[in-house]
Coordinates of N, CA and C and ligand atoms in Angstrom, one line a residue:
M1 N 160.0 153.5 128.1 CA 159.7 152.4 127.2 C 160.9 151.9 126.5
R2 N 161.1 150.6 126.5 CA 162.3 150.0 125.9 C 161.9 149.7 124.4
N3 N 162.9 149.9 123.6 CA 162.7 149.5 122.2 C 162.7 148.0 122.0
P4 N 162.0 147.5 121.0 CA 161.9 146.0 120.8 C 163.3 145.5 120.5
T5 N 163.5 144.2 120.8 CA 164.8 143.6 120.5 C 164.9 143.5 119.0
W6 N 166.1 143.4 118.6 CA 166.4 143.4 117.1 C 165.9 142.1 116.5
T7 N 165.2 142.3 115.3 CA 164.7 141.2 114.6 C 165.8 140.5 113.7
R8 N 165.5 139.3 113.3 CA 166.4 138.6 112.4 C 166.7 139.4 111.1
D9 N 165.6 140.0 110.6 CA 165.7 140.9 109.4 C 166.7 142.0 109.6
E10 N 166.6 142.7 110.8 CA 167.5 143.8 111.1 C 168.9 143.3 111.2
L11 N 169.1 142.1 111.9 CA 170.4 141.6 112.1 C 171.1 141.2 110.8
I12 N 170.3 140.7 109.8 CA 170.8 140.3 108.5 C 171.3 141.6 107.8
L13 N 170.5 142.6 107.8 CA 170.9 143.9 107.1 C 172.2 144.4 107.8
S14 N 172.3 144.3 109.1 CA 173.4 144.8 109.8 C 174.7 144.0 109.5
L15 N 174.5 142.7 109.5 CA 175.6 141.8 109.2 C 176.1 142.0 107.8
D16 N 175.2 142.2 106.9 CA 175.6 142.5 105.5 C 176.4 143.8 105.5
F17 N 176.0 144.8 106.2 CA 176.8 146.0 106.3 C 178.2 145.8 106.9
Y18 N 178.2 145.0 108.0 CA 179.4 144.7 108.7 C 180.4 144.0 107.7
M19 N 179.9 143.0 107.0 CA 180.8 142.2 106.1 C 181.3 143.1 105.0
R20 N 180.5 144.0 104.5 CA 180.9 144.8 103.3 C 181.9 145.8 103.7
H21 N 181.9 146.2 105.0 CA 182.8 147.3 105.4 C 184.1 146.9 106.2
K22 N 184.0 145.7 106.8 CA 185.1 145.2 107.6 C 186.4 145.2 106.8
P23 N 187.6 145.5 107.3 CA 187.8 145.9 108.7 C 187.7 147.5 108.9
H24 N 187.4 148.2 107.9 CA 187.4 149.7 108.1 C 186.0 150.2 108.2
F25 N 185.5 150.2 109.4 CA 184.1 150.7 109.6 C 183.9 152.2 109.5
P26 N 182.9 152.6 108.8 CA 182.6 154.1 108.9 C 182.2 154.5 110.3
G27 N 182.5 155.7 110.6 CA 182.3 156.2 112.0 C 180.8 156.3 112.3
K28 N 180.6 156.5 113.6 CA 179.2 156.6 114.1 C 178.4 157.7 113.4
T29 N 179.1 158.8 113.1 CA 178.3 159.9 112.5 C 178.4 159.9 110.9
S30 N 178.9 158.8 110.4 CA 179.1 158.8 108.9 C 177.8 158.7 108.2
F31 N 177.8 159.0 106.9 CA 176.7 158.9 106.0 C 176.2 157.4 105.9
E32 N 177.2 156.5 105.9 CA 176.8 155.1 105.7 C 176.0 154.6 106.9
I33 N 176.4 154.9 108.1 CA 175.7 154.5 109.3 C 174.3 155.2 109.4
Q34 N 174.3 156.4 109.0 CA 173.0 157.1 108.9 C 172.0 156.4 108.0
E35 N 172.6 156.0 106.8 CA 171.8 155.3 105.8 C 171.2 154.0 106.3
L36 N 172.1 153.3 107.0 CA 171.6 152.0 107.6 C 170.5 152.2 108.7
S37 N 170.8 153.2 109.5 CA 169.8 153.6 110.5 C 168.5 154.0 109.9
D38 N 168.5 154.8 108.8 CA 167.3 155.2 108.1 C 166.5 154.0 107.6
L39 N 167.3 153.0 107.0 CA 166.7 151.8 106.4 C 166.0 151.0 107.6
L40 N 166.7 150.9 108.7 CA 166.1 150.1 109.8 C 164.8 150.8 110.3
N41 N 164.8 152.1 110.3 CA 163.7 152.9 110.8 C 162.5 152.8 109.8
R42 N 162.8 152.8 108.5 CA 161.7 152.6 107.5 C 161.1 151.2 107.7
M43 N 161.9 150.2 108.0 CA 161.4 148.9 108.2 C 160.6 148.8 109.5
G44 N 161.1 149.4 110.5 CA 160.5 149.4 111.8 C 159.1 150.1 111.8
A45 N 159.0 151.2 111.0 CA 157.8 151.9 110.9 C 156.7 151.1 110.4
K46 N 157.0 150.0 109.7 CA 156.0 149.1 109.2 C 155.6 148.0 110.1
N47 N 156.4 147.9 111.2 CA 156.0 146.8 112.1 C 155.3 147.5 113.3
S48 N 154.4 146.8 113.8 CA 153.7 147.4 115.0 C 154.6 147.3 116.2
G49 N 154.2 147.9 117.2 CA 155.0 147.8 118.5 C 155.5 149.2 118.8
D50 N 155.7 149.4 120.1 CA 156.1 150.7 120.6 C 157.6 150.9 120.3
R51 N 157.9 152.2 120.0 CA 159.3 152.5 119.8 C 159.6 153.9 120.4
N52 N 160.7 154.1 121.0 CA 161.0 155.4 121.5 C 161.9 156.1 120.5
E53 N 162.3 157.4 120.9 CA 163.0 158.2 119.9 C 164.4 157.8 119.6
K54 N 164.9 156.8 120.4 CA 166.2 156.3 120.1 C 166.2 155.1 119.2
Y55 N 165.1 154.7 118.8 CA 164.9 153.5 118.0 C 165.9 153.4 116.8
R56 N 166.8 152.4 116.8 CA 167.8 152.2 115.7 C 168.4 153.5 115.3
N57 N 168.8 154.3 116.2 CA 169.5 155.6 115.9 C 170.9 155.2 115.5
T58 N 171.7 156.2 115.1 CA 173.0 155.9 114.6 C 173.9 155.3 115.7
N59 N 173.7 155.7 116.9 CA 174.5 155.2 118.0 C 174.2 153.7 118.2
G60 N 172.9 153.4 118.3 CA 172.5 152.0 118.6 C 172.9 151.1 117.4
T61 N 172.7 151.6 116.2 CA 173.1 150.9 115.0 C 174.6 150.6 115.0
Y62 N 175.3 151.6 115.3 CA 176.8 151.4 115.3 C 177.2 150.3 116.4
M63 N 176.6 150.4 117.6 CA 176.9 149.5 118.7 C 176.5 148.1 118.2
K64 N 175.4 147.9 117.6 CA 175.0 146.6 117.2 C 176.0 146.0 116.2
L65 N 176.5 146.8 115.3 CA 177.5 146.4 114.3 C 178.7 145.9 115.1
M66 N 179.2 146.7 116.0 CA 180.4 146.3 116.8 C 180.2 145.0 117.6
N67 N 178.9 144.8 118.0 CA 178.6 143.5 118.7 C 179.0 142.3 117.9
F68 N 178.9 142.4 116.6 CA 179.3 141.2 115.8 C 180.7 140.8 116.0
R69 N 181.5 141.7 116.4 CA 182.9 141.4 116.6 C 183.2 140.3 117.6
R70 N 182.2 140.1 118.5 CA 182.5 139.1 119.5 C 182.4 137.7 118.9
F71 N 181.8 137.6 117.7 CA 181.8 136.3 117.0 C 182.9 136.2 116.0
D72 N 183.6 137.3 115.7 CA 184.5 137.4 114.6 C 185.9 137.0 115.0
S73 N 186.4 136.0 114.5 CA 187.8 135.5 114.9 C 188.9 136.5 114.5
D74 N 188.5 137.4 113.5 CA 189.5 138.4 113.0 C 189.7 139.5 114.1
Y75 N 188.8 139.5 115.1 CA 188.8 140.5 116.1 C 189.0 139.8 117.5
E76 N 190.0 139.0 117.6 CA 190.1 138.2 118.9 C 190.1 139.1 120.1
G77 N 189.3 138.8 121.0 CA 189.3 139.6 122.3 C 188.5 140.9 122.2
G78 N 188.2 141.3 121.0 CA 187.5 142.6 120.8 C 186.0 142.4 121.0
G79 N 185.3 143.5 120.8 CA 183.9 143.4 120.8 C 183.3 143.4 122.2
L80 N 182.0 143.6 122.3 CA 181.3 143.6 123.5 C 180.7 142.3 123.9
Q81 N 180.7 141.9 125.1 CA 180.2 140.6 125.5 C 178.7 140.7 125.6
R82 N 178.0 141.1 124.6 CA 176.6 141.2 124.6 C 176.1 140.6 123.3
G83 N 174.8 140.2 123.3 CA 174.3 139.7 122.0 C 173.5 138.5 122.3
G84 N 172.4 138.3 121.5 CA 171.4 137.3 121.8 C 171.7 136.1 120.9
R85 N 170.8 135.1 121.1 CA 170.8 133.9 120.3 C 170.6 134.1 118.8
D86 N 169.7 135.0 118.5 CA 169.4 135.3 117.1 C 170.7 135.9 116.4
E87 N 171.4 136.7 117.2 CA 172.6 137.3 116.6 C 173.6 136.2 116.3
E88 N 173.8 135.3 117.2 CA 174.7 134.2 117.0 C 174.3 133.3 115.8
E89 N 173.0 133.1 115.7 CA 172.5 132.2 114.7 C 172.7 132.9 113.3
V90 N 172.4 134.2 113.2 CA 172.6 134.9 112.0 C 174.1 134.9 111.6
W91 N 174.9 135.1 112.6 CA 176.4 135.1 112.3 C 176.8 133.7 111.8
K92 N 176.3 132.7 112.5 CA 176.7 131.3 112.1 C 176.3 131.0 110.7
V93 N 175.1 131.3 110.3 CA 174.6 130.9 109.0 C 175.1 131.8 107.9
F94 N 175.3 133.1 108.1 CA 175.5 134.0 107.0 C 177.0 134.5 106.9
S95 N 177.8 134.5 108.0 CA 179.1 135.1 107.9 C 180.0 134.2 107.0
S96 N 179.7 132.9 106.9 CA 180.5 132.1 106.0 C 180.0 131.9 104.6
D97 N 178.9 132.6 104.3 CA 178.3 132.5 103.0 C 177.9 133.9 102.5
L98 N 178.9 134.7 102.1 CA 178.6 136.1 101.8 C 177.7 136.3 100.6
K99 N 177.6 135.3 99.7 CA 176.8 135.4 98.6 C 175.3 135.3 99.0
K100 N 175.1 134.4 99.9 CA 173.7 134.2 100.4 C 173.3 135.4 101.3
L101 N 174.3 135.9 102.0 CA 174.0 137.1 102.9 C 173.6 138.3 102.0
R102 N 174.4 138.6 101.0 CA 174.1 139.7 100.1 C 172.7 139.5 99.5
E103 N 172.5 138.3 99.0 CA 171.2 138.0 98.3 C 170.0 138.2 99.2
T104 N 170.2 137.7 100.4 CA 169.1 137.8 101.4 C 168.8 139.3 101.8
A105 N 169.9 140.0 102.0 CA 169.8 141.4 102.4 C 169.1 142.2 101.3
K106 N 169.5 141.9 100.0 CA 168.8 142.6 98.9 C 167.3 142.2 98.8
A107 N 167.0 141.0 99.1 CA 165.6 140.5 99.0 C 164.8 141.3 100.1
I108 N 165.4 141.4 101.3 CA 164.7 142.1 102.4 C 164.5 143.6 102.0
M109 N 165.6 144.2 101.5 CA 165.5 145.6 101.1 C 164.4 145.8 100.0
A110 N 164.3 144.9 99.1 CA 163.3 145.0 98.0 C 161.9 145.0 98.6
I111 N 161.7 144.2 99.6 CA 160.4 144.1 100.3 C 160.1 145.4 101.0
V112 N 161.2 145.9 101.7 CA 161.0 147.2 102.5 C 160.6 148.3 101.5
D113 N 161.2 148.3 100.3 CA 160.8 149.3 99.4 C 159.4 149.2 98.9
T114 N 158.9 148.0 98.7 CA 157.5 147.9 98.3 C 156.6 148.3 99.4
L115 N 157.0 148.0 100.7 CA 156.1 148.4 101.8 C 156.0 150.0 101.8
Q116 N 157.1 150.6 101.5 CA 157.2 152.1 101.4 C 156.2 152.6 100.4
N117 N 156.0 151.8 99.3 CA 155.1 152.3 98.3 C 153.7 151.9 98.6
N118 N 153.4 151.6 99.8 CA 152.1 151.4 100.3 C 151.4 150.1 99.8
R119 N 152.2 149.2 99.4 CA 151.6 147.9 99.1 C 151.3 147.2 100.4
A120 N 150.1 146.8 100.6 CA 149.8 146.3 101.9 C 150.6 145.1 102.2
P121 N 151.2 144.9 103.4 CA 152.0 143.8 103.7 C 151.1 142.5 103.7
P122 N 151.6 141.4 103.1 CA 150.8 140.2 103.1 C 150.3 139.8 104.4
N123 N 149.0 139.7 104.6 CA 148.5 139.3 105.9 C 148.4 137.8 106.0
V124 N 149.5 137.3 106.5 CA 149.6 135.8 106.6 C 149.9 135.5 108.0
T125 N 149.0 134.8 108.6 CA 149.1 134.5 110.1 C 150.2 133.4 110.2
C126 N 150.8 133.5 111.4 CA 151.9 132.5 111.7 C 151.3 131.2 112.3
D127 N 151.9 130.1 112.0 CA 151.5 128.9 112.6 C 152.4 128.6 113.8
P128 N 151.8 128.4 115.0 CA 152.7 128.2 116.2 C 153.5 127.0 116.1
L129 N 153.2 126.1 115.2 CA 154.0 124.8 115.0 C 155.2 125.1 114.1
E130 N 155.3 126.3 113.5 CA 156.3 126.5 112.5 C 157.3 127.6 113.0
E131 N 158.5 127.5 112.4 CA 159.5 128.6 112.7 C 159.6 129.4 111.5
D132 N 159.9 130.7 111.7 CA 160.3 131.6 110.6 C 161.5 131.1 109.9
A133 N 161.7 131.5 108.7 CA 162.9 131.1 108.0 C 164.1 131.8 108.6
L134 N 165.3 131.3 108.3 CA 166.5 131.9 108.8 C 166.6 133.3 108.3
E135 N 166.0 133.5 107.1 CA 166.1 134.8 106.4 C 165.2 135.9 107.0
G136 N 164.5 135.6 108.0 CA 163.7 136.7 108.7 C 162.2 136.7 108.4
K137 N 161.6 137.6 109.1 CA 160.1 137.7 109.0 C 159.5 138.1 107.7
L138 N 160.1 139.2 107.1 CA 159.6 139.7 105.9 C 159.6 138.6 104.8
L139 N 160.7 137.9 104.7 CA 160.8 136.9 103.6 C 159.9 135.7 104.0
T140 N 159.8 135.4 105.2 CA 158.9 134.3 105.6 C 157.5 134.6 105.2
R141 N 157.1 135.9 105.4 CA 155.7 136.3 105.1 C 155.5 136.2 103.6
E142 N 156.5 136.6 102.8 CA 156.5 136.6 101.4 C 156.3 135.1 100.9
H143 N 157.0 134.2 101.5 CA 156.9 132.8 101.2 C 155.5 132.3 101.4
R144 N 155.0 132.6 102.6 CA 153.6 132.1 103.0 C 152.6 132.7 102.1
Y145 N 152.7 134.0 101.8 CA 151.8 134.7 100.9 C 151.7 134.0 99.6
R146 N 152.8 133.6 99.0 CA 152.8 132.9 97.7 C 152.2 131.5 97.8
E147 N 152.6 130.8 98.8 CA 152.1 129.4 98.8 C 150.6 129.3 99.2
R148 N 150.1 130.4 99.7 CA 148.7 130.4 100.1 C 147.8 131.2 99.2
D149 N 148.3 131.7 98.1 CA 147.6 132.5 97.1 C 146.5 131.6 96.5
A150 N 145.2 131.9 96.8 CA 144.1 131.0 96.5 C 144.1 130.6 95.0
S151 N 144.3 131.6 94.1 CA 144.1 131.3 92.7 C 145.3 130.4 92.2
L152 N 146.4 130.7 92.7 CA 147.6 129.9 92.3 C 147.5 128.5 92.8
V153 N 147.0 128.3 94.0 CA 146.9 127.0 94.6 C 145.8 126.2 93.8
R154 N 144.7 126.9 93.4 CA 143.7 126.2 92.7 C 144.3 125.7 91.3
R155 N 145.0 126.6 90.7 CA 145.6 126.2 89.4 C 146.6 125.1 89.5
K156 N 147.3 125.1 90.6 CA 148.3 124.0 90.8 C 147.6 122.7 91.0
K157 N 146.6 122.7 91.8 CA 145.8 121.5 92.1 C 145.1 121.0 90.8
D158 N 144.5 121.9 90.0 CA 143.9 121.5 88.8 C 144.8 120.8 87.8
K159 N 146.0 121.4 87.7 CA 147.0 120.9 86.8 C 147.5 119.5 87.2
F160 N 147.7 119.4 88.5 CA 148.1 118.1 89.1 C 147.0 117.0 88.9
A161 N 145.8 117.4 89.2 CA 144.7 116.5 89.0 C 144.5 116.0 87.6
A162 N 144.7 117.0 86.7 CA 144.5 116.7 85.3 C 145.5 115.6 84.8
K163 N 146.7 115.7 85.4 CA 147.7 114.7 85.0 C 147.6 113.4 85.8
H164 N 147.2 113.4 87.0 CA 147.3 112.2 87.9 C 145.9 111.7 88.2
G165 N 144.9 112.4 87.9 CA 143.5 112.0 88.2 C 143.1 112.2 89.7
K166 N 144.0 112.8 90.5 CA 143.6 113.1 91.9 C 144.7 114.0 92.4
V167 N 144.5 114.6 93.6 CA 145.6 115.3 94.2 C 146.2 114.5 95.4
S168 N 147.5 114.4 95.5 CA 148.1 113.7 96.6 C 149.4 114.3 96.9
C169 N 150.0 114.0 98.1 CA 151.2 114.6 98.5 C 152.4 114.2 97.6
E170 N 153.1 115.1 97.1 CA 154.2 114.8 96.2 C 155.4 114.3 96.9
A171 N 155.4 114.3 98.3 CA 156.5 113.8 99.0 C 156.2 112.4 99.5
C172 N 155.1 112.2 100.2 CA 154.8 110.9 100.8 C 153.7 110.1 100.1
G173 N 153.0 110.8 99.1 CA 151.9 110.1 98.4 C 150.5 110.1 99.1
F174 N 150.5 110.7 100.3 CA 149.2 110.7 101.0 C 148.1 111.3 100.2
D175 N 147.0 110.5 100.2 CA 145.8 111.0 99.5 C 144.6 111.1 100.5
F176 N 144.2 112.3 100.7 CA 143.2 112.6 101.7 C 141.8 111.8 101.4
V177 N 141.5 111.6 100.2 CA 140.3 110.9 99.9 C 140.4 109.4 100.3
D178 N 141.6 108.8 100.1 CA 141.8 107.4 100.5 C 141.4 107.3 102.0
V179 N 141.9 108.2 102.8 CA 141.8 108.1 104.3 C 140.5 108.7 104.8
Y180 N 140.1 109.8 104.3 CA 138.9 110.5 104.9 C 137.7 110.5 104.0
G181 N 137.7 109.8 102.9 CA 136.6 109.8 102.0 C 136.3 111.2 101.3
Q182 N 135.1 111.4 101.0 CA 134.7 112.6 100.2 C 135.1 113.9 101.0
R183 N 135.1 113.8 102.3 CA 135.4 115.0 103.1 C 136.9 115.5 102.8
G184 N 137.7 114.6 102.3 CA 139.1 114.9 102.0 C 139.3 115.3 100.6
D185 N 138.2 115.3 99.8 CA 138.3 115.6 98.4 C 138.9 117.0 98.1
G186 N 140.0 117.0 97.4 CA 140.6 118.3 97.0 C 141.4 119.0 98.1
F187 N 141.6 118.3 99.2 CA 142.3 118.9 100.3 C 143.8 118.5 100.2
I188 N 144.6 119.6 100.1 CA 146.0 119.4 100.0 C 146.6 120.8 100.2
E189 N 147.9 120.9 100.6 CA 148.5 122.2 100.7 C 149.6 122.4 99.6
C190 N 149.9 123.7 99.4 CA 151.0 124.0 98.5 C 152.2 124.5 99.2
H191 N 153.4 124.1 98.7 CA 154.6 124.6 99.3 C 155.4 125.3 98.2
H192 N 156.0 126.5 98.5 CA 156.8 127.2 97.5 C 158.2 126.8 97.7
T193 N 158.8 126.3 96.6 CA 160.1 125.6 96.7 C 161.3 126.5 96.5
K194 N 161.1 127.7 96.0 CA 162.2 128.6 95.7 C 162.8 129.1 97.0
P195 N 164.2 129.1 97.1 CA 164.8 129.6 98.3 C 164.3 131.0 98.6
V196 N 164.0 131.3 99.9 CA 163.3 132.6 100.2 C 164.3 133.8 99.9
S197 N 165.6 133.6 99.9 CA 166.5 134.7 99.6 C 166.4 135.1 98.1
E198 N 165.8 134.3 97.3 CA 165.6 134.6 95.9 C 164.2 135.2 95.5
L199 N 163.4 135.3 96.5 CA 162.1 135.9 96.3 C 162.2 137.4 96.1
R200 N 161.5 137.9 95.1 CA 161.4 139.4 94.9 C 159.9 139.8 94.9
P201 N 159.6 140.9 95.5 CA 158.2 141.2 95.8 C 157.3 141.2 94.5
N202 N 157.7 141.7 93.4 CA 156.8 141.9 92.3 C 156.9 140.8 91.3
E203 N 157.7 139.7 91.6 CA 157.9 138.7 90.6 C 156.7 137.7 90.7
R204 N 156.4 137.2 89.5 CA 155.3 136.2 89.4 C 155.7 134.9 90.0
T205 N 154.8 134.1 90.5 CA 155.1 132.8 91.0 C 154.8 131.8 89.9
N206 N 155.7 131.0 89.5 CA 155.4 129.9 88.5 C 154.8 128.7 89.2
L207 N 153.9 128.1 88.5 CA 153.3 126.8 89.1 C 154.4 125.8 89.3
S208 N 155.4 125.8 88.5 CA 156.5 124.8 88.7 C 157.3 125.1 90.0
D209 N 157.1 126.3 90.6 CA 157.8 126.5 91.9 C 157.0 125.9 93.1
L210 N 155.8 125.5 92.8 CA 155.0 124.9 93.9 C 154.9 123.4 93.9
V211 N 154.9 122.8 95.0 CA 154.7 121.3 95.1 C 153.5 121.1 96.1
L212 N 152.7 120.1 95.8 CA 151.6 119.7 96.7 C 152.1 118.9 97.8
L213 N 151.7 119.2 99.0 CA 152.1 118.5 100.2 C 151.0 118.2 101.1
C214 N 151.0 117.1 101.8 CA 150.0 116.9 102.9 C 150.4 117.8 104.1
S215 N 149.5 117.9 105.0 CA 149.7 118.9 106.1 C 150.9 118.4 106.9
N216 N 151.1 117.1 107.1 CA 152.2 116.7 107.9 C 153.6 117.0 107.3
C217 N 153.7 116.7 106.0 CA 154.9 116.9 105.3 C 155.2 118.4 105.3
H218 N 154.2 119.2 105.1 CA 154.4 120.7 105.0 C 154.9 121.2 106.4
R219 N 154.2 120.8 107.5 CA 154.6 121.2 108.8 C 156.1 120.9 109.1
I220 N 156.5 119.6 108.7 CA 157.8 119.2 109.0 C 158.9 120.1 108.3
I221 N 158.5 120.5 107.1 CA 159.5 121.4 106.3 C 159.7 122.7 107.1
H222 N 158.6 123.2 107.7 CA 158.7 124.5 108.3 C 158.9 124.5 109.8
R223 N 159.1 123.3 110.3 CA 159.1 123.1 111.8 C 160.3 123.7 112.4
R224 N 161.5 123.6 111.8 CA 162.7 124.1 112.4 C 163.5 124.8 111.3
R225 N 164.3 125.8 111.8 CA 165.3 126.4 110.9 C 166.5 125.5 110.8
P226 N 167.2 125.5 109.7 CA 166.8 126.0 108.4 C 165.6 125.1 107.9
W227 N 164.7 125.7 107.2 CA 163.6 124.9 106.6 C 164.2 123.8 105.7
L228 N 163.6 122.7 105.6 CA 164.1 121.6 104.8 C 163.8 122.0 103.3
K229 N 164.7 121.5 102.4 CA 164.4 121.6 101.0 C 163.5 120.4 100.7
F230 N 162.7 120.5 99.6 CA 161.8 119.5 99.2 C 162.5 118.1 99.1
D231 N 163.7 118.2 98.5 CA 164.5 116.9 98.3 C 165.0 116.4 99.6
E232 N 165.2 117.2 100.5 CA 165.7 116.8 101.9 C 164.5 116.0 102.6
L233 N 163.3 116.6 102.4 CA 162.2 115.9 103.0 C 162.0 114.6 102.4
R234 N 162.1 114.5 101.1 CA 161.9 113.2 100.4 C 162.9 112.2 100.8
A235 N 164.2 112.7 101.0 CA 165.2 111.8 101.5 C 164.9 111.2 102.9
L236 N 164.3 112.0 103.7 CA 163.9 111.6 105.1 C 162.9 110.4 105.0
L237 N 162.0 110.6 104.0 CA 160.9 109.6 103.8 C 161.4 108.3 103.2
C238 N 162.5 108.4 102.6 CA 163.1 107.2 101.9 C 163.9 106.3 102.9
K239 N 164.2 106.8 104.1 CA 165.0 106.1 105.0 C 164.4 104.7 105.4
Ligands
ZN301 ZN1 153.1 114.0 102.8
ZN302 ZN1 155.8 126.1 102.7

């Protein structure tokens, strides 16, 4: 049985480790590598899928770290000629923005900790028309969980309706009642605007972090990585 390919979440945690230790990496049998391997195993234990006894062991974890060298210009000619598209994308996005990398790794670790404490992982199904965030699956789930929280969504809609007399898309102005009549009454989606790297598992969501969006606008935001920011979506509509 082969172990599953490395997820974006795992690659982000590994790259964070790589950047913090470069150029003097702890050895294969070091405490630090063991610690990273343990973290990846804790995370993997919460994901379904078959794993064999070598899953993210210290050897594999160390090899994966060294794989990043193939993208690293400080190690010209070094590194192994292996690595997938996700690895390259994670390298491109995060190796030049260490603050974002650290913040994202911390956000992922915070979620792994809450999973350990038996908080049920948010059960949020994926939309085949959407891509996960650059920041990985756990944070994508956290984002979806918040913007689909029924009571929060209701409060957001009520507040908006009280002010504007109706609910409509905050990006393009689409009003479902205008087009579909009563069947469209109250129909609108919520989008959580906070960068996913800043999400923390036990933090409350403020209504001001949510915007109302029609289904088209919402899909376009999540359609490709990196997800569009709300202002970027608005700018597209103004063209
Ligand atoms: Zn819209
Ligand atoms: Zn959204």
